[in-house]
CSV table of C-alpha atoms in Angstrom, one decimal:
chain,number,residue,atom,x,y,z
A,1,MET,CA,-60.1,-30.4,-32.4
A,2,LYS,CA,-62.3,-33.4,-32.4
A,3,PRO,CA,-64.0,-34.3,-35.7
A,4,ASN,CA,-67.7,-33.9,-35.7
A,5,LEU,CA,-70.2,-36.7,-36.3
A,6,LYS,CA,-70.7,-35.9,-39.9
A,7,ASN,CA,-67.0,-36.1,-40.7
A,8,ILE,CA,-66.7,-39.4,-38.7
A,9,VAL,CA,-69.5,-40.9,-40.9
A,10,LEU,CA,-67.8,-39.5,-44.0
A,11,ALA,CA,-64.5,-41.0,-43.0
A,12,GLY,CA,-66.2,-44.3,-42.4
A,13,ILE,CA,-67.6,-44.2,-45.9
A,14,LEU,CA,-64.2,-43.3,-47.3
A,15,LEU,CA,-62.7,-46.3,-45.5
A,16,LEU,CA,-65.4,-48.6,-46.9
A,17,CYS,CA,-64.7,-47.2,-50.4
A,18,SER,CA,-60.9,-47.5,-50.2
A,19,GLN,CA,-60.9,-50.9,-51.8
A,20,ILE,CA,-62.8,-49.5,-54.7
A,21,MET,CA,-60.4,-46.6,-55.0
A,22,ASN,CA,-57.4,-49.0,-54.8
A,23,ALA,CA,-58.9,-51.1,-57.5
A,24,GLN,CA,-59.2,-48.1,-59.8
A,25,PHE,CA,-55.5,-47.4,-59.3
A,26,LEU,CA,-54.7,-51.1,-60.0
A,27,ALA,CA,-56.9,-51.0,-63.1
A,28,ALA,CA,-54.7,-48.2,-64.4
A,29,SER,CA,-51.5,-50.2,-63.8
A,30,ASP,CA,-49.8,-53.0,-65.7
A,31,THR,CA,-50.3,-56.0,-63.5
A,32,SER,CA,-49.4,-58.6,-66.1
A,33,GLU,CA,-47.0,-61.5,-65.3
A,34,ASN,CA,-44.5,-60.1,-67.8
A,35,SER,CA,-44.4,-56.8,-66.0
A,36,VAL,CA,-44.0,-58.4,-62.6
A,37,ARG,CA,-41.2,-60.6,-63.9
A,38,ARG,CA,-39.4,-57.7,-65.6
A,39,TYR,CA,-39.4,-55.6,-62.4
A,40,LYS,CA,-38.4,-58.5,-60.2
A,41,SER,CA,-35.6,-59.5,-62.6
A,42,ILE,CA,-34.1,-56.0,-62.6
A,43,ILE,CA,-34.1,-55.9,-58.8
A,44,SER,CA,-32.6,-59.4,-58.5
A,45,ALA,CA,-29.8,-58.5,-61.0
A,46,ASN,CA,-28.9,-55.4,-58.9
A,47,LYS,CA,-29.1,-57.0,-55.4
A,48,GLU,CA,-26.2,-55.1,-53.8
A,49,ILE,CA,-27.3,-51.7,-55.1
A,50,VAL,CA,-30.9,-52.4,-54.0
A,51,GLU,CA,-29.8,-53.5,-50.5
A,52,PHE,CA,-27.7,-50.3,-50.1
A,53,ILE,CA,-30.6,-48.1,-51.2
A,54,GLU,CA,-33.1,-49.9,-48.9
A,55,TYR,CA,-30.6,-49.6,-46.0
A,56,SER,CA,-30.2,-45.9,-46.7
A,57,LEU,CA,-34.0,-45.4,-46.8
A,58,ALA,CA,-34.5,-47.3,-43.6
A,59,GLN,CA,-31.8,-45.3,-41.8
A,60,LYS,CA,-34.0,-42.2,-42.3
A,61,GLY,CA,-37.3,-43.9,-41.6
A,62,LEU,CA,-38.4,-43.9,-45.3
A,63,PRO,CA,-40.3,-46.9,-46.7
A,64,LYS,CA,-38.3,-49.4,-48.8
A,65,HIS,CA,-40.7,-49.2,-51.7
A,66,LEU,CA,-39.0,-45.9,-52.6
A,67,ARG,CA,-36.3,-48.1,-54.0
A,68,ASN,CA,-38.8,-48.5,-56.9
A,69,LEU,CA,-38.2,-44.9,-57.8
A,70,ALA,CA,-34.6,-45.7,-58.7
A,71,LEU,CA,-35.9,-48.8,-60.4
A,72,ILE,CA,-38.1,-46.9,-62.8
A,73,GLU,CA,-35.8,-44.0,-63.1
A,74,SER,CA,-32.6,-45.8,-64.2
A,75,HIS,CA,-33.0,-49.6,-63.6
A,76,PHE,CA,-30.3,-49.0,-61.0
A,77,ASN,CA,-27.8,-48.0,-63.7
A,78,ARG,CA,-25.4,-45.4,-62.2
A,79,ASN,CA,-23.9,-44.6,-65.6
A,80,ILE,CA,-27.1,-43.8,-67.5
A,81,THR,CA,-27.9,-40.3,-68.8
A,82,SER,CA,-31.3,-39.5,-70.1
A,83,GLY,CA,-32.1,-37.4,-73.2
A,84,ALA,CA,-33.0,-34.5,-70.9
A,85,GLY,CA,-29.7,-34.7,-69.2
A,86,ALA,CA,-30.7,-36.5,-66.0
A,87,VAL,CA,-27.8,-38.6,-64.6
A,88,GLY,CA,-27.2,-41.7,-62.5
A,89,VAL,CA,-29.3,-44.1,-60.5
A,90,TRP,CA,-31.6,-41.4,-59.2
A,91,GLN,CA,-31.6,-39.4,-62.5
A,92,PHE,CA,-30.7,-36.1,-61.0
A,93,MET,CA,-31.0,-33.0,-63.3
A,94,THR,CA,-28.4,-30.4,-62.7
A,95,SER,CA,-30.8,-27.9,-61.1
A,96,HIS,CA,-32.1,-30.6,-58.7
A,97,ALA,CA,-28.6,-31.7,-57.8
A,98,ASN,CA,-27.5,-28.1,-57.2
A,99,GLN,CA,-30.4,-27.6,-54.8
A,100,TYR,CA,-28.8,-30.1,-52.5
A,101,GLY,CA,-25.2,-29.5,-53.2
A,102,LEU,CA,-24.6,-32.6,-55.3
A,103,THR,CA,-22.0,-31.8,-57.9
A,104,GLN,CA,-22.5,-32.8,-61.5
A,105,GLN,CA,-19.7,-35.4,-61.2
A,106,ASN,CA,-21.2,-37.0,-58.1
A,107,ARG,CA,-24.6,-37.6,-59.8
A,108,ASN,CA,-23.0,-40.9,-60.9
A,109,ASP,CA,-21.8,-41.7,-57.4
A,110,LEU,CA,-24.2,-44.2,-55.9
A,111,TYR,CA,-23.4,-43.3,-52.2
A,112,LYS,CA,-23.6,-39.5,-52.6
A,113,SER,CA,-26.6,-39.5,-55.0
A,114,THR,CA,-28.6,-41.9,-52.8
A,115,LYS,CA,-27.8,-39.7,-49.7
A,116,THR,CA,-29.1,-36.7,-51.7
A,117,ALA,CA,-32.2,-38.5,-52.9
A,118,VAL,CA,-33.1,-39.5,-49.4
A,119,ILE,CA,-32.9,-35.9,-48.3
A,120,SER,CA,-34.9,-34.8,-51.3
A,121,LEU,CA,-37.6,-37.4,-50.7
A,122,THR,CA,-37.8,-36.6,-47.0
A,123,ASN,CA,-38.4,-32.9,-47.8
A,124,LEU,CA,-41.0,-33.7,-50.4
A,125,TYR,CA,-42.9,-35.9,-48.0
A,126,LYS,CA,-42.9,-33.2,-45.4
A,127,LYS,CA,-44.5,-31.0,-48.0
A,128,TYR,CA,-47.1,-33.3,-49.6
A,129,ASN,CA,-47.6,-36.0,-46.9
A,130,ASN,CA,-48.2,-38.8,-49.4
A,131,TRP,CA,-45.9,-40.9,-51.6
A,132,VAL,CA,-47.9,-40.7,-54.8
A,133,THR,CA,-47.6,-36.9,-55.0
A,134,VAL,CA,-43.9,-37.2,-53.9
A,135,VAL,CA,-43.2,-39.4,-56.9
A,136,ALA,CA,-44.9,-37.0,-59.2
A,137,ALA,CA,-43.0,-34.0,-57.7
A,138,TYR,CA,-39.7,-35.9,-58.0
A,139,ASN,CA,-40.3,-36.3,-61.7
A,140,CYS,CA,-41.7,-32.9,-62.8
A,141,GLY,CA,-40.7,-30.6,-60.0
A,142,GLU,CA,-42.5,-28.8,-57.2
A,143,GLY,CA,-43.4,-25.8,-59.5
A,144,ASN,CA,-45.4,-28.0,-61.9
A,145,ILE,CA,-47.2,-29.6,-58.9
A,146,ALA,CA,-48.1,-26.2,-57.6
A,147,LYS,CA,-49.5,-25.2,-61.0
A,148,ALA,CA,-51.5,-28.3,-61.3
A,149,MET,CA,-52.9,-27.9,-57.8
A,150,ALA,CA,-53.9,-24.3,-58.6
A,151,ALA,CA,-55.5,-25.3,-61.9
A,152,ALA,CA,-57.5,-28.1,-60.3
A,153,ASN,CA,-58.2,-26.1,-57.1
A,154,SER,CA,-57.2,-29.2,-55.2
A,155,SER,CA,-54.2,-30.6,-53.4
A,156,GLN,CA,-55.3,-34.2,-54.1
A,157,TYR,CA,-53.3,-36.1,-56.7
A,158,HIS,CA,-56.3,-37.9,-58.1
A,159,VAL,CA,-57.9,-34.5,-58.9
A,160,PHE,CA,-55.0,-32.5,-60.1
A,161,TYR,CA,-53.0,-35.1,-62.0
A,162,LYS,CA,-54.8,-34.3,-65.2
A,163,PHE,CA,-53.0,-30.9,-65.2
A,164,LEU,CA,-49.5,-32.6,-65.0
A,165,PRO,CA,-47.2,-33.4,-67.9
A,166,GLU,CA,-48.1,-36.7,-69.6
A,167,GLU,CA,-44.6,-37.9,-68.8
A,168,THR,CA,-45.3,-37.4,-65.1
A,169,ILE,CA,-48.6,-39.2,-65.1
A,170,ASN,CA,-47.0,-42.2,-66.8
A,171,HIS,CA,-44.1,-42.0,-64.3
A,172,VAL,CA,-46.6,-42.4,-61.4
A,173,LYS,CA,-48.3,-45.3,-63.2
A,174,LYS,CA,-44.9,-47.0,-63.6
A,175,TYR,CA,-44.2,-46.5,-59.9
A,176,LEU,CA,-47.5,-48.1,-59.0
A,177,ASN,CA,-46.7,-50.9,-61.4
A,178,ALA,CA,-43.4,-51.5,-59.8
A,179,CYS,CA,-44.9,-51.5,-56.3
A,180,TYR,CA,-47.5,-54.0,-57.5
A,181,ALA,CA,-44.6,-56.2,-58.6
A,182,THR,CA,-42.9,-55.9,-55.3
A,183,GLY,CA,-46.0,-56.5,-53.3
A,184,GLU,CA,-46.1,-52.9,-51.9
A,185,LEU,CA,-48.9,-51.2,-53.8
A,186,GLN,CA,-51.4,-51.6,-51.0
A,187,SER,CA,-49.0,-49.8,-48.7
A,188,VAL,CA,-48.6,-46.9,-51.1
A,189,LEU,CA,-52.3,-46.5,-51.7
A,190,SER,CA,-53.2,-46.9,-48.0
A,191,ASN,CA,-50.7,-44.1,-47.3
A,192,TYR,CA,-52.4,-42.0,-49.9
A,193,ASN,CA,-55.9,-42.7,-48.5
A,194,SER,CA,-54.7,-41.8,-45.0
A,195,SER,CA,-53.3,-38.6,-46.3
A,196,ARG,CA,-56.7,-37.8,-47.9
A,197,MET,CA,-58.6,-38.5,-44.8
A,198,ASN,CA,-56.3,-36.4,-42.7
A,199,THR,CA,-56.7,-33.5,-45.1
A,200,VAL,CA,-60.4,-33.7,-45.7
A,201,PHE,CA,-61.9,-35.0,-42.5
A,202,PHE,CA,-59.8,-34.8,-39.4
A,203,VAL,CA,-58.4,-31.3,-39.5
A,204,ASN,CA,-60.8,-28.7,-38.1
A,205,GLY,CA,-63.9,-30.9,-39.0
A,206,GLY,CA,-63.0,-31.2,-42.6
A,207,SER,CA,-61.9,-27.7,-43.6
A,208,GLY,CA,-58.2,-28.6,-43.8
A,209,LYS,CA,-57.4,-25.9,-41.2
A,210,ASN,CA,-56.5,-26.1,-37.6
A,211,SER,CA,-58.4,-23.3,-35.8
A,212,GLU,CA,-55.9,-23.1,-33.0
A,213,GLN,CA,-53.2,-22.1,-35.4
A,214,MET,CA,-55.1,-20.3,-38.2
A,215,ALA,CA,-56.5,-16.8,-38.5
A,216,GLU,CA,-59.2,-15.7,-41.0
A,217,THR,CA,-60.2,-12.7,-43.0
A,218,ASP,CA,-62.7,-11.9,-45.7
A,219,ILE,CA,-61.6,-11.3,-49.2
A,220,ASN,CA,-63.5,-10.6,-52.5
A,221,ALA,CA,-63.2,-12.0,-56.0
A,222,GLY,CA,-60.7,-9.2,-56.9
A,223,PHE,CA,-58.0,-11.1,-55.1
A,224,ASN,CA,-55.8,-13.4,-57.2
A,225,LEU,CA,-54.5,-16.4,-55.2
A,226,ASN,CA,-51.3,-16.6,-57.2
A,227,VAL,CA,-50.6,-13.0,-56.3
A,228,ILE,CA,-51.4,-13.6,-52.6
A,229,ALA,CA,-49.0,-16.6,-52.6
A,230,ASP,CA,-46.3,-14.6,-54.3
A,231,GLU,CA,-46.5,-11.6,-52.0
A,232,LEU,CA,-46.4,-13.8,-48.9
A,233,ASP,CA,-43.6,-16.0,-50.3
A,234,LEU,CA,-45.8,-19.1,-50.3
A,235,ASP,CA,-46.3,-22.0,-52.6
A,236,VAL,CA,-49.8,-21.8,-54.2
A,237,SER,CA,-50.2,-25.5,-53.2
A,238,ARG,CA,-49.6,-24.6,-49.6
A,239,LEU,CA,-52.2,-21.7,-49.8
A,240,LEU,CA,-54.7,-24.1,-51.3
A,241,SER,CA,-54.2,-26.7,-48.6
A,242,TRP,CA,-55.3,-24.1,-46.1
A,243,ASN,CA,-58.1,-22.9,-48.3
A,244,PRO,CA,-59.4,-25.9,-50.4
A,245,GLU,CA,-62.7,-24.2,-51.3
A,246,ILE,CA,-61.7,-20.6,-51.6
A,247,SER,CA,-61.6,-20.5,-55.5
A,248,GLN,CA,-65.1,-21.9,-55.7
A,249,GLU,CA,-66.4,-19.5,-53.1
A,250,LEU,CA,-64.9,-16.5,-54.9
A,251,GLN,CA,-66.3,-17.6,-58.2
A,252,ASP,CA,-69.8,-18.5,-56.9
A,253,LYS,CA,-70.3,-15.8,-54.3
A,254,GLY,CA,-67.8,-13.1,-55.2
A,255,GLU,CA,-66.3,-13.3,-51.7
A,256,GLY,CA,-64.9,-15.8,-49.3
A,257,THR,CA,-63.0,-16.4,-46.1
A,258,LEU,CA,-59.2,-16.7,-46.4
A,259,TYR,CA,-57.4,-18.8,-43.8
A,260,LEU,CA,-53.7,-18.2,-43.0
A,261,PRO,CA,-51.4,-19.2,-40.1
A,262,LYS,CA,-51.5,-16.7,-37.3
A,263,ASP,CA,-47.9,-15.7,-37.9
A,264,ILE,CA,-48.5,-15.0,-41.6
A,265,MET,CA,-51.9,-13.2,-41.3
A,266,PRO,CA,-50.5,-9.9,-40.0
A,267,ASP,CA,-48.2,-9.7,-43.1
A,268,PHE,CA,-51.2,-10.2,-45.4
A,269,LEU,CA,-53.3,-7.6,-43.6
A,270,LEU,CA,-50.5,-5.0,-43.9
A,271,ARG,CA,-50.2,-5.7,-47.7
A,272,LYS,CA,-53.9,-6.3,-48.3
A,273,ASN,CA,-54.4,-3.2,-50.4
A,274,LYS,CA,-51.2,-3.7,-52.3
A,275,ILE,CA,-52.1,-7.3,-53.0
A,276,LEU,CA,-55.6,-6.4,-54.2
A,277,SER,CA,-54.3,-3.7,-56.5
A,278,ARG,CA,-51.7,-6.0,-58.0
A,279,SER,CA,-54.3,-8.8,-58.4
A,280,ILE,CA,-56.6,-6.5,-60.3
A,281,LYS,CA,-53.8,-5.3,-62.6
A,282,GLU,CA,-52.6,-8.8,-63.4
A,283,THR,CA,-56.1,-10.2,-63.9
A,284,HIS,CA,-56.8,-7.3,-66.2
A,285,ALA,CA,-53.6,-7.8,-68.1
A,286,ILE,CA,-54.4,-11.5,-68.7
A,287,ASN,CA,-58.0,-10.7,-69.8
A,288,THR,CA,-56.9,-8.1,-72.3
A,289,LYS,CA,-54.3,-10.3,-74.0
């Protein structure tokens, strides 16, 4: 669907403001000479490992700046173990490693752990469509990202980040610092801005929904979005990406339009009464605690 004139104008404004937005990110980063020298020194001291990681990323079409994730995670030390139990260059926790079939012993293996990290990062990008959120999710897990998005009623990192663990917020800042040092910060932020524009402006005239693939139905404020997501086996973040304004609509008007993919909507309609009943019970239980 072609974007309407209003959204083209808004997109133009966003493009004009992108430099301001980038400056805000830079202002939150450590751009000192000491920081730049430190990051470059670590990369230089681990040239062979860095080259292997960059080659592995490029083989799967991923940007080389993701090597900076290993840089801030471990300084490329394959034998390091964090206080939380994360191991190796990519600092895999046991649960994360198990998710991709990486054994505990192989978390120290540069080849196998890098191969696993590339798969994980690819999957995260398919889900979030920008590297800033991917870095956050790699650190704190997709569950925490979903909770933060739900709390902020937004899928945009610059809105929901305040609901993330402090460690994750600092982790993203470190990543941006490292990308500044390697001359790749602009690429990361441009990717983030492009993702924002695609979500806000160019999908169904700014609603975040493609009308050719989505169906709609009316719901009232009795419905709990977390319950809807759980009953339909969806991430709350995914549900919110289709319905970025639904929480505000339900709060302000007591009703709203719910958008779901056409292949999921029949399942919702079949369970609608059950979902409403469960939503009311769970909301009541929370309010009476």
